[in-house]
Amino acid sequence: MGRHKLFIFILCLVAALSLAIGQGYAQSPPKNGVLPNGVTRTHMTNAQHKAAAARAAAKRLASGEAMPMPVLDPLGTPDYWNIPNWTNSPLLHKFVDTLPGLGAANANNLGNYIPVAIADTTTYPGSDYIQMGVVDFTQQFHSDLPTTTRVRGYKDLAPGADGKAHYLGPFIIAHKDRPTRIKFTNLLPIGAAGNLFLPVDTTVMGAGTGPLAMSGNLAKYTQNRALLHLHGGDNPWISDGTPHQWITPAGDPTPYKIGESTTNVPDMPDPGAGSSTYYYPNGLSSRLEWFHDHSYGLTRLNVYAGEAGGYLLTDNVEEDLITTKKVLPDLGGVYHYGIPLLLQDKTFVPDPEKLAATDPTWDTAHWGGMGNFWFPHVYMVNQNPYDDSGANAFGRWDYGPWFWPPVTTIANQPITLPSG
């Protein structure tokens, strides 16, 4: 068979297989929810969720119970079938607050701004040396929110800094081929006081018990671990900030004090317990990068809590376009290279009444009340065998064995159904 004919044959075969797969798996089952083989559909639609929610509300109304709390069955599994575990932020007015700018001179109406990191240019000739720490602090994010939103983020520790932590700060400005050296210090509380103010799923690797459990030590990884990872940088591996390069605060009693691959920069002094050093060559062209936490088992939570910041890398080409060719505008001052725009998505805990109606399982004592960061913390499946349609009014996840086609290779134990 000629090469072209073989190519056409392969295309036709791929198309036929795609069509067969599409007819077998992508086609929507009948609206009555029953598949041709008699198995009830488990791909839940919005209509099924709404119908299940209406039935759950009717049952609560009939029982005179406004919002039942989770009930433990004899095996200790929470009954989440008809308990909502989501929420929306409080209603916030648009365009009443200005954006926080770079530097104190560009603070918004709430006093928020992103400081530019103060670089020491003499301690390491040819390099910019930055001292930075991670701390817990509070900040007001909107005029309609309280002033005490809890944040876990970075703080400029340079002698000339203002001594305060700022959300998404400090902002680092670097130049191509001029290395940045950082001494990073974990200033979080030790022990239980250093626990994160967000729900931590300890079944995730790196968030529960550590390798010492093999010898009977059931100590868990602490929640006050932190590190720096320059996202998009040309970093040597010792300074990459991998999930296993975290450090804990000095004096923390945990047996897991540093990550397995934590390594300091060899030509910088030993920073001591609770600190680590980083070296960024900055060999790339101009670009906006960002740095963030990458701790094993906590990355998503630490970044959401505020451990993130901007890293602007400039070069001579960009400088020439600004100062000589005038192709790019010179905005002057800290905005000489433009105005960086950093976007994040946040959900804030609503008022107590709304929270009770949408997420009665939220622990305000540990995670904070209105105005604090809210985060999903219950993995509720889309299926509920106790509902007439099999749908869960509040589910967001498909449980493999109840999915169609079913996933039969799951290694974990089946979900325990509530009694009764």
Short mmCIF file of C-alpha atoms in Angstrom, two decimals:
data_model
loop_
_atom_site.label_atom_id
_atom_site.label_comp_id
_atom_site.label_asym_id
_atom_site.label_seq_id
_atom_site.Cartn_x
_atom_site.Cartn_y
_atom_site.Cartn_z
CA MET A 1 0.00 0.00 0.00
CA GLY A 2 1.36 3.43 -0.97
CA ARG A 3 2.35 5.90 1.71
CA HIS A 4 -0.47 8.33 0.89
CA LYS A 5 -3.10 5.58 0.79
CA LEU A 6 -1.84 4.26 4.14
CA PHE A 7 -2.07 7.76 5.62
CA ILE A 8 -5.65 8.16 4.36
CA PHE A 9 -6.56 4.70 5.69
CA ILE A 10 -5.22 5.62 9.15
CA LEU A 11 -7.21 8.86 9.12
CA CYS A 12 -10.39 6.98 8.22
CA LEU A 13 -9.72 4.39 10.92
CA VAL A 14 -9.16 7.13 13.54
CA ALA A 15 -12.36 8.87 12.42
CA ALA A 16 -14.33 5.61 12.65
CA LEU A 17 -12.98 4.87 16.11
CA SER A 18 -13.76 8.42 17.24
CA LEU A 19 -17.32 8.10 15.94
CA ALA A 20 -17.75 4.75 17.69
CA ILE A 21 -16.41 6.09 20.95
CA GLY A 22 -18.60 9.16 20.64
CA GLN A 23 -21.70 7.04 20.10
CA GLY A 24 -20.81 4.67 22.92
CA TYR A 25 -19.75 7.09 25.66
CA ALA A 26 -20.32 10.72 24.76
CA GLN A 27 -23.94 10.43 23.72
CA SER A 28 -26.36 11.56 26.43
CA PRO A 29 -28.47 8.74 27.90
CA PRO A 30 -32.25 8.94 27.79
CA LYS A 31 -33.80 11.73 29.85
CA ASN A 32 -35.43 9.25 32.19
CA GLY A 33 -31.98 8.60 33.63
CA VAL A 34 -31.87 4.91 32.69
CA LEU A 35 -29.18 3.60 30.37
CA PRO A 36 -30.00 1.00 27.70
CA ASN A 37 -28.68 -1.78 29.95
CA GLY A 38 -31.02 -0.75 32.78
CA VAL A 39 -28.37 0.91 34.95
CA THR A 40 -29.39 4.27 36.41
CA ARG A 41 -27.43 7.18 35.03
CA THR A 42 -24.82 8.68 37.36
CA HIS A 43 -23.81 11.66 35.22
CA MET A 44 -25.76 14.20 37.25
CA THR A 45 -27.38 17.13 35.48
CA ASN A 46 -28.22 20.53 36.94
CA ALA A 47 -31.89 19.62 36.78
CA GLN A 48 -31.27 16.51 38.89
CA HIS A 49 -29.30 18.50 41.43
CA LYS A 50 -32.09 21.09 41.68
CA ALA A 51 -34.76 18.41 42.03
CA ALA A 52 -32.75 16.70 44.77
CA ALA A 53 -32.28 20.04 46.53
CA ALA A 54 -36.03 20.67 46.42
CA ARG A 55 -36.76 17.24 47.90
CA ALA A 56 -34.16 17.78 50.63
CA ALA A 57 -35.65 21.17 51.47
CA ALA A 58 -39.16 19.69 51.60
CA LYS A 59 -37.98 16.99 54.01
CA ARG A 60 -36.35 19.58 56.25
CA LEU A 61 -39.48 21.71 56.18
CA ALA A 62 -41.68 18.73 57.03
CA SER A 63 -39.44 17.81 59.96
CA GLY A 64 -39.34 21.39 61.24
CA GLU A 65 -35.56 21.36 61.01
CA ALA A 66 -34.11 24.42 59.28
CA MET A 67 -30.66 22.98 58.62
CA PRO A 68 -29.61 19.62 60.08
CA MET A 69 -26.01 19.29 61.13
CA PRO A 70 -23.91 16.31 60.02
CA VAL A 71 -24.69 13.10 61.88
CA LEU A 72 -22.12 10.39 62.52
CA ASP A 73 -23.10 6.86 61.70
CA PRO A 74 -21.86 3.95 63.85
CA LEU A 75 -18.67 3.74 61.78
CA GLY A 76 -17.91 7.41 62.31
CA THR A 77 -18.55 8.63 58.77
CA PRO A 78 -20.22 12.06 58.56
CA ASP A 79 -23.62 12.11 56.87
CA TYR A 80 -23.10 14.81 54.24
CA TRP A 81 -25.84 13.67 51.87
CA ASN A 82 -28.15 16.62 52.40
CA ILE A 83 -25.81 19.15 53.99
CA PRO A 84 -24.49 21.95 51.76
CA ASN A 85 -20.76 22.56 51.83
CA TRP A 86 -20.21 25.58 49.60
CA THR A 87 -20.66 29.30 49.89
CA ASN A 88 -20.38 32.62 48.08
CA SER A 89 -18.60 35.74 49.22
CA PRO A 90 -20.66 38.50 50.83
CA LEU A 91 -22.15 41.01 48.38
CA LEU A 92 -19.34 43.45 47.57
CA HIS A 93 -19.83 46.80 45.88
CA LYS A 94 -17.93 47.22 42.63
CA PHE A 95 -15.39 49.94 41.95
CA VAL A 96 -15.41 51.46 45.44
CA ASP A 97 -11.76 50.61 46.14
CA THR A 98 -8.76 51.46 44.00
CA LEU A 99 -6.11 48.89 43.16
CA PRO A 100 -3.11 48.74 45.48
CA GLY A 101 -0.08 49.97 43.55
CA LEU A 102 3.66 49.46 43.88
CA GLY A 103 5.25 51.35 46.75
CA ALA A 104 3.77 53.31 49.64
CA ALA A 105 3.18 56.33 47.43
CA ASN A 106 0.68 54.29 45.43
CA ALA A 107 -1.38 52.93 48.33
CA ASN A 108 -5.12 52.60 47.72
CA ASN A 109 -7.93 54.05 49.83
CA LEU A 110 -7.57 51.17 52.33
CA GLY A 111 -3.87 51.83 52.78
CA ASN A 112 -2.90 48.70 50.85
CA TYR A 113 0.09 48.65 48.54
CA ILE A 114 2.69 46.17 47.27
CA PRO A 115 6.18 47.16 48.40
CA VAL A 116 9.16 46.71 46.12
CA ALA A 117 11.81 44.49 47.69
CA ILE A 118 14.86 46.40 48.90
CA ALA A 119 17.96 44.81 47.38
CA ASP A 120 21.39 44.92 49.01
CA THR A 121 23.85 45.41 46.13
CA THR A 122 27.11 45.33 48.12
CA THR A 123 27.12 42.18 50.30
CA TYR A 124 27.46 39.97 47.21
CA PRO A 125 29.12 42.03 44.44
CA GLY A 126 27.36 41.56 41.12
CA SER A 127 24.21 40.22 42.79
CA ASP A 128 21.08 41.63 44.41
CA TYR A 129 20.67 40.29 47.95
CA ILE A 130 17.14 40.17 49.40
CA GLN A 131 16.09 39.10 52.88
CA MET A 132 12.54 37.83 53.12
CA GLY A 133 10.38 36.01 55.66
CA VAL A 134 6.97 34.37 55.85
CA VAL A 135 4.54 35.52 58.55
CA ASP A 136 0.87 35.51 59.53
CA PHE A 137 -0.85 38.89 59.40
CA THR A 138 -4.21 40.51 58.68
CA GLN A 139 -5.33 42.88 55.95
CA GLN A 140 -8.57 44.45 54.79
CA PHE A 141 -9.35 43.51 51.19
CA HIS A 142 -12.51 45.51 50.52
CA SER A 143 -14.44 48.31 52.13
CA ASP A 144 -17.40 45.95 52.65
CA LEU A 145 -15.25 43.38 54.47
CA PRO A 146 -13.85 43.40 58.02
CA THR A 147 -10.29 44.58 58.60
CA THR A 148 -9.09 41.23 59.94
CA THR A 149 -8.82 38.86 57.00
CA ARG A 150 -6.10 36.42 57.95
CA VAL A 151 -3.20 36.15 55.53
CA ARG A 152 -0.06 34.02 55.43
CA GLY A 153 2.45 35.77 53.21
CA TYR A 154 5.89 37.23 52.66
CA LYS A 155 7.58 40.15 54.38
CA ASP A 156 10.62 42.20 53.37
CA LEU A 157 13.22 41.84 56.15
CA ALA A 158 15.69 44.38 54.73
CA PRO A 159 16.87 47.00 57.26
CA GLY A 160 15.19 49.78 55.27
CA ALA A 161 11.81 48.06 54.89
CA ASP A 162 8.70 49.31 56.69
CA GLY A 163 8.59 46.25 58.98
CA LYS A 164 5.13 45.19 57.79
CA ALA A 165 3.80 42.37 55.64
CA HIS A 166 1.74 43.24 52.57
CA TYR A 167 -0.45 40.96 50.48
CA LEU A 168 1.37 39.90 47.27
CA GLY A 169 4.52 41.60 48.47
CA PRO A 170 7.34 42.24 48.34
CA PHE A 171 7.52 42.70 44.57
CA ILE A 172 10.99 41.80 43.26
CA ILE A 173 12.56 43.68 40.33
CA ALA A 174 15.52 41.83 38.81
CA HIS A 175 17.74 42.35 35.74
CA LYS A 176 18.88 39.81 33.18
CA ASP A 177 22.23 38.16 33.99
CA ARG A 178 22.42 39.87 37.40
CA PRO A 179 21.71 37.12 39.95
CA THR A 180 19.27 37.48 42.81
CA ARG A 181 20.28 35.95 46.13
CA ILE A 182 17.67 35.47 48.85
CA LYS A 183 17.84 34.57 52.51
CA PHE A 184 14.41 33.21 53.42
CA THR A 185 13.31 32.87 57.05
CA ASN A 186 10.26 31.04 58.36
CA LEU A 187 8.80 33.32 61.05
CA LEU A 188 5.55 31.43 61.55
CA PRO A 189 4.49 30.30 65.05
CA ILE A 190 5.65 26.89 66.22
CA GLY A 191 3.58 23.90 67.28
CA ALA A 192 -0.20 24.01 67.03
CA ALA A 193 -0.08 27.83 66.93
CA GLY A 194 1.47 27.50 63.47
CA ASN A 195 -1.47 25.59 62.01
CA LEU A 196 -2.92 27.04 58.84
CA PHE A 197 -6.18 28.95 59.08
CA LEU A 198 -7.63 26.94 56.18
CA PRO A 199 -8.98 23.35 56.27
CA VAL A 200 -6.13 20.92 55.61
CA ASP A 201 -6.91 17.55 54.06
CA THR A 202 -4.52 15.25 55.93
CA THR A 203 -5.21 12.39 53.51
CA VAL A 204 -3.15 14.25 50.90
CA MET A 205 0.45 13.05 50.71
CA GLY A 206 2.68 15.39 52.69
CA ALA A 207 -0.11 16.73 54.89
CA GLY A 208 -0.60 13.76 57.20
CA THR A 209 1.74 11.31 58.90
CA GLY A 210 5.29 11.18 57.64
CA PRO A 211 7.74 8.35 56.90
CA LEU A 212 8.50 7.83 60.61
CA ALA A 213 5.10 6.13 60.83
CA MET A 214 6.88 3.04 59.49
CA SER A 215 8.66 2.81 62.84
CA GLY A 216 5.60 3.66 64.92
CA ASN A 217 6.03 7.46 65.16
CA LEU A 218 2.67 8.88 64.06
CA ALA A 219 3.81 12.51 64.07
CA LYS A 220 2.28 14.50 61.24
CA TYR A 221 3.92 17.01 58.95
CA THR A 222 3.38 20.47 60.42
CA GLN A 223 1.26 23.13 58.74
CA ASN A 224 3.87 25.87 59.25
CA ARG A 225 6.22 24.63 56.52
CA ALA A 226 7.23 27.11 53.83
CA LEU A 227 9.66 27.73 50.98
CA LEU A 228 10.18 29.85 47.86
CA HIS A 229 9.66 28.68 44.29
CA LEU A 230 10.33 31.11 41.45
CA HIS A 231 7.74 30.11 38.87
CA GLY A 232 9.25 30.39 35.38
CA GLY A 233 12.83 30.99 36.48
CA ASP A 234 16.00 29.28 35.24
CA ASN A 235 16.81 28.05 38.72
CA PRO A 236 19.49 25.54 39.72
CA TRP A 237 17.89 22.55 41.39
CA ILE A 238 19.10 23.48 44.88
CA SER A 239 17.20 26.77 44.58
CA ASP A 240 14.20 25.56 42.63
CA GLY A 241 11.93 25.39 45.67
CA THR A 242 10.63 21.90 44.97
CA PRO A 243 7.92 20.38 47.22
CA HIS A 244 10.67 18.74 49.31
CA GLN A 245 12.73 21.89 49.99
CA TRP A 246 10.59 23.36 52.77
CA ILE A 247 11.71 24.53 56.19
CA THR A 248 9.95 24.91 59.54
CA PRO A 249 10.48 27.75 62.02
CA ALA A 250 13.47 27.54 64.33
CA GLY A 251 12.55 25.78 67.55
CA ASP A 252 9.57 23.85 66.25
CA PRO A 253 9.41 20.48 68.08
CA THR A 254 8.44 18.51 64.97
CA PRO A 255 10.70 15.62 63.91
CA TYR A 256 10.23 16.84 60.31
CA LYS A 257 12.22 20.10 60.42
CA ILE A 258 13.31 20.40 56.77
CA GLY A 259 12.40 18.77 53.48
CA GLU A 260 14.51 15.91 52.20
CA SER A 261 16.13 17.93 49.40
CA THR A 262 16.50 21.27 51.19
CA THR A 263 19.94 22.57 50.17
CA ASN A 264 21.45 25.99 50.77
CA VAL A 265 23.56 28.00 48.33
CA PRO A 266 27.16 26.78 48.84
CA ASP A 267 28.89 30.17 48.56
CA MET A 268 26.55 31.86 51.06
CA PRO A 269 26.88 31.49 54.85
CA ASP A 270 24.81 28.82 56.58
CA PRO A 271 21.56 30.69 57.38
CA GLY A 272 20.90 28.58 60.48
CA ALA A 273 17.75 26.79 61.66
CA GLY A 274 14.50 28.19 60.30
CA SER A 275 16.15 29.83 57.27
CA SER A 276 17.35 28.84 53.81
CA THR A 277 19.12 30.52 50.90
CA TYR A 278 18.32 30.75 47.19
CA TYR A 279 20.20 31.72 44.03
CA TYR A 280 18.43 32.84 40.85
CA PRO A 281 20.74 33.38 37.79
CA ASN A 282 18.15 35.52 35.91
CA GLY A 283 19.51 34.37 32.55
CA LEU A 284 16.19 34.77 30.74
CA SER A 285 14.81 37.68 28.74
CA SER A 286 12.43 40.23 30.25
CA ARG A 287 9.18 38.78 31.61
CA LEU A 288 6.82 38.92 34.57
CA GLU A 289 7.28 35.84 36.75
CA TRP A 290 6.04 35.10 40.24
CA PHE A 291 7.26 33.30 43.32
CA HIS A 292 5.16 31.21 45.65
CA ASP A 293 5.17 28.41 48.19
CA HIS A 294 5.53 24.84 47.02
CA SER A 295 5.54 22.86 50.28
CA TYR A 296 4.72 19.17 50.09
CA GLY A 297 1.00 18.66 50.69
CA LEU A 298 0.29 22.37 51.28
CA THR A 299 1.07 24.15 48.01
CA ARG A 300 -2.50 24.94 46.99
CA LEU A 301 -3.42 26.10 50.50
CA ASN A 302 -0.34 28.23 51.17
CA VAL A 303 -0.63 30.01 47.84
CA TYR A 304 -4.34 30.61 48.42
CA ALA A 305 -3.55 31.92 51.90
CA GLY A 306 -1.24 34.56 50.42
CA GLU A 307 2.21 33.07 49.87
CA ALA A 308 2.75 34.58 46.44
CA GLY A 309 4.43 37.62 44.94
CA GLY A 310 5.48 39.19 41.65
CA TYR A 311 8.96 38.90 40.13
CA LEU A 312 9.69 41.31 37.26
CA LEU A 313 12.74 40.39 35.19
CA THR A 314 14.00 43.18 32.91
CA ASP A 315 16.75 43.28 30.28
CA ASN A 316 18.69 45.74 28.12
CA VAL A 317 16.40 45.21 25.13
CA GLU A 318 13.36 46.29 27.13
CA GLU A 319 15.29 49.20 28.61
CA ASP A 320 16.35 50.32 25.13
CA LEU A 321 12.74 50.19 23.89
CA ILE A 322 11.81 52.51 26.77
CA THR A 323 14.68 54.97 27.01
CA THR A 324 16.10 55.14 23.47
CA LYS A 325 13.60 53.95 20.89
CA LYS A 326 10.62 55.23 22.89
CA VAL A 327 8.54 52.29 21.63
CA LEU A 328 7.42 51.46 25.14
CA PRO A 329 6.16 54.23 27.44
CA ASP A 330 8.31 55.29 30.38
CA LEU A 331 5.92 55.53 33.31
CA GLY A 332 8.69 56.59 35.70
CA GLY A 333 9.53 55.57 39.25
CA VAL A 334 8.63 52.04 40.27
CA TYR A 335 6.39 51.87 37.18
CA HIS A 336 9.30 52.50 34.80
CA TYR A 337 8.81 49.07 33.22
CA GLY A 338 5.02 49.21 33.16
CA ILE A 339 2.22 48.38 35.55
CA PRO A 340 2.17 44.71 36.57
CA LEU A 341 -1.27 43.17 37.01
CA LEU A 342 -1.63 40.24 39.43
CA LEU A 343 -4.94 38.38 39.53
CA GLN A 344 -6.19 35.87 42.10
CA ASP A 345 -9.57 34.31 42.78
CA LYS A 346 -10.82 34.36 46.37
CA THR A 347 -14.00 33.40 48.19
CA PHE A 348 -14.62 35.16 51.50
CA VAL A 349 -16.60 33.70 54.40
CA PRO A 350 -20.08 35.34 54.40
CA ASP A 351 -22.12 36.51 57.38
CA PRO A 352 -23.12 33.85 59.95
CA GLU A 353 -26.68 33.44 58.64
CA LYS A 354 -25.61 32.83 55.06
CA LEU A 355 -22.75 30.60 56.20
CA ALA A 356 -25.15 28.45 58.24
CA ALA A 357 -27.36 28.01 55.18
CA THR A 358 -24.56 27.14 52.75
CA ASP A 359 -21.76 25.59 54.79
CA PRO A 360 -22.78 24.71 58.34
CA THR A 361 -19.67 22.54 58.68
CA TRP A 362 -17.26 25.50 58.39
CA ASP A 363 -15.23 25.76 61.61
CA THR A 364 -15.12 29.48 62.40
CA ALA A 365 -13.07 28.87 65.54
CA HIS A 366 -10.13 27.50 63.53
CA TRP A 367 -10.65 28.94 60.06
CA GLY A 368 -12.22 32.31 60.81
CA GLY A 369 -15.57 34.00 60.41
CA MET A 370 -16.90 36.62 58.03
CA GLY A 371 -14.32 38.22 55.77
CA ASN A 372 -11.74 35.44 56.02
CA PHE A 373 -10.74 33.21 53.12
CA TRP A 374 -13.15 30.33 52.47
CA PHE A 375 -11.96 27.10 50.86
CA PRO A 376 -13.78 23.89 49.83
CA HIS A 377 -13.22 21.28 52.51
CA VAL A 378 -15.71 18.42 51.98
CA TYR A 379 -15.49 16.11 48.96
CA MET A 380 -19.18 15.52 48.31
CA VAL A 381 -20.01 13.09 45.54
CA ASN A 382 -22.65 13.80 42.92
CA GLN A 383 -24.46 10.57 43.74
CA ASN A 384 -26.82 9.88 46.65
CA PRO A 385 -28.44 6.43 46.67
CA TYR A 386 -30.97 7.67 49.27
CA ASP A 387 -32.48 10.20 46.86
CA ASP A 388 -35.17 9.07 44.43
CA SER A 389 -33.09 10.06 41.41
CA GLY A 390 -29.75 8.99 42.87
CA ALA A 391 -28.54 12.58 42.72
CA ASN A 392 -26.93 14.54 45.54
CA ALA A 393 -28.22 18.09 45.75
CA PHE A 394 -24.86 19.43 46.84
CA GLY A 395 -22.39 17.06 45.18
CA ARG A 396 -19.50 18.20 43.03
CA TRP A 397 -17.39 15.05 42.62
CA ASP A 398 -18.05 11.74 40.87
CA TYR A 399 -17.27 8.66 42.92
CA GLY A 400 -15.73 6.10 40.57
CA PRO A 401 -17.72 2.95 41.38
CA TRP A 402 -20.97 4.93 41.09
CA PHE A 403 -19.98 6.60 37.83
CA TRP A 404 -21.03 5.37 34.41
CA PRO A 405 -19.09 3.71 32.97
CA PRO A 406 -17.91 2.71 36.47
CA VAL A 407 -14.27 3.06 37.50
CA THR A 408 -13.42 -0.29 39.04
CA THR A 409 -9.68 0.18 39.59
CA ILE A 410 -9.93 2.50 42.60
CA ALA A 411 -7.66 1.30 45.38
CA ASN A 412 -9.35 3.14 48.26
CA GLN A 413 -12.21 1.71 50.28
CA PRO A 414 -15.80 2.32 49.14
CA ILE A 415 -17.69 5.20 50.70
CA THR A 416 -19.57 4.10 53.83
CA LEU A 417 -23.27 4.75 53.46
CA PRO A 418 -25.10 6.41 56.38
CA SER A 419 -27.22 4.08 58.47
CA GLY A 420 -30.99 4.18 58.48
#
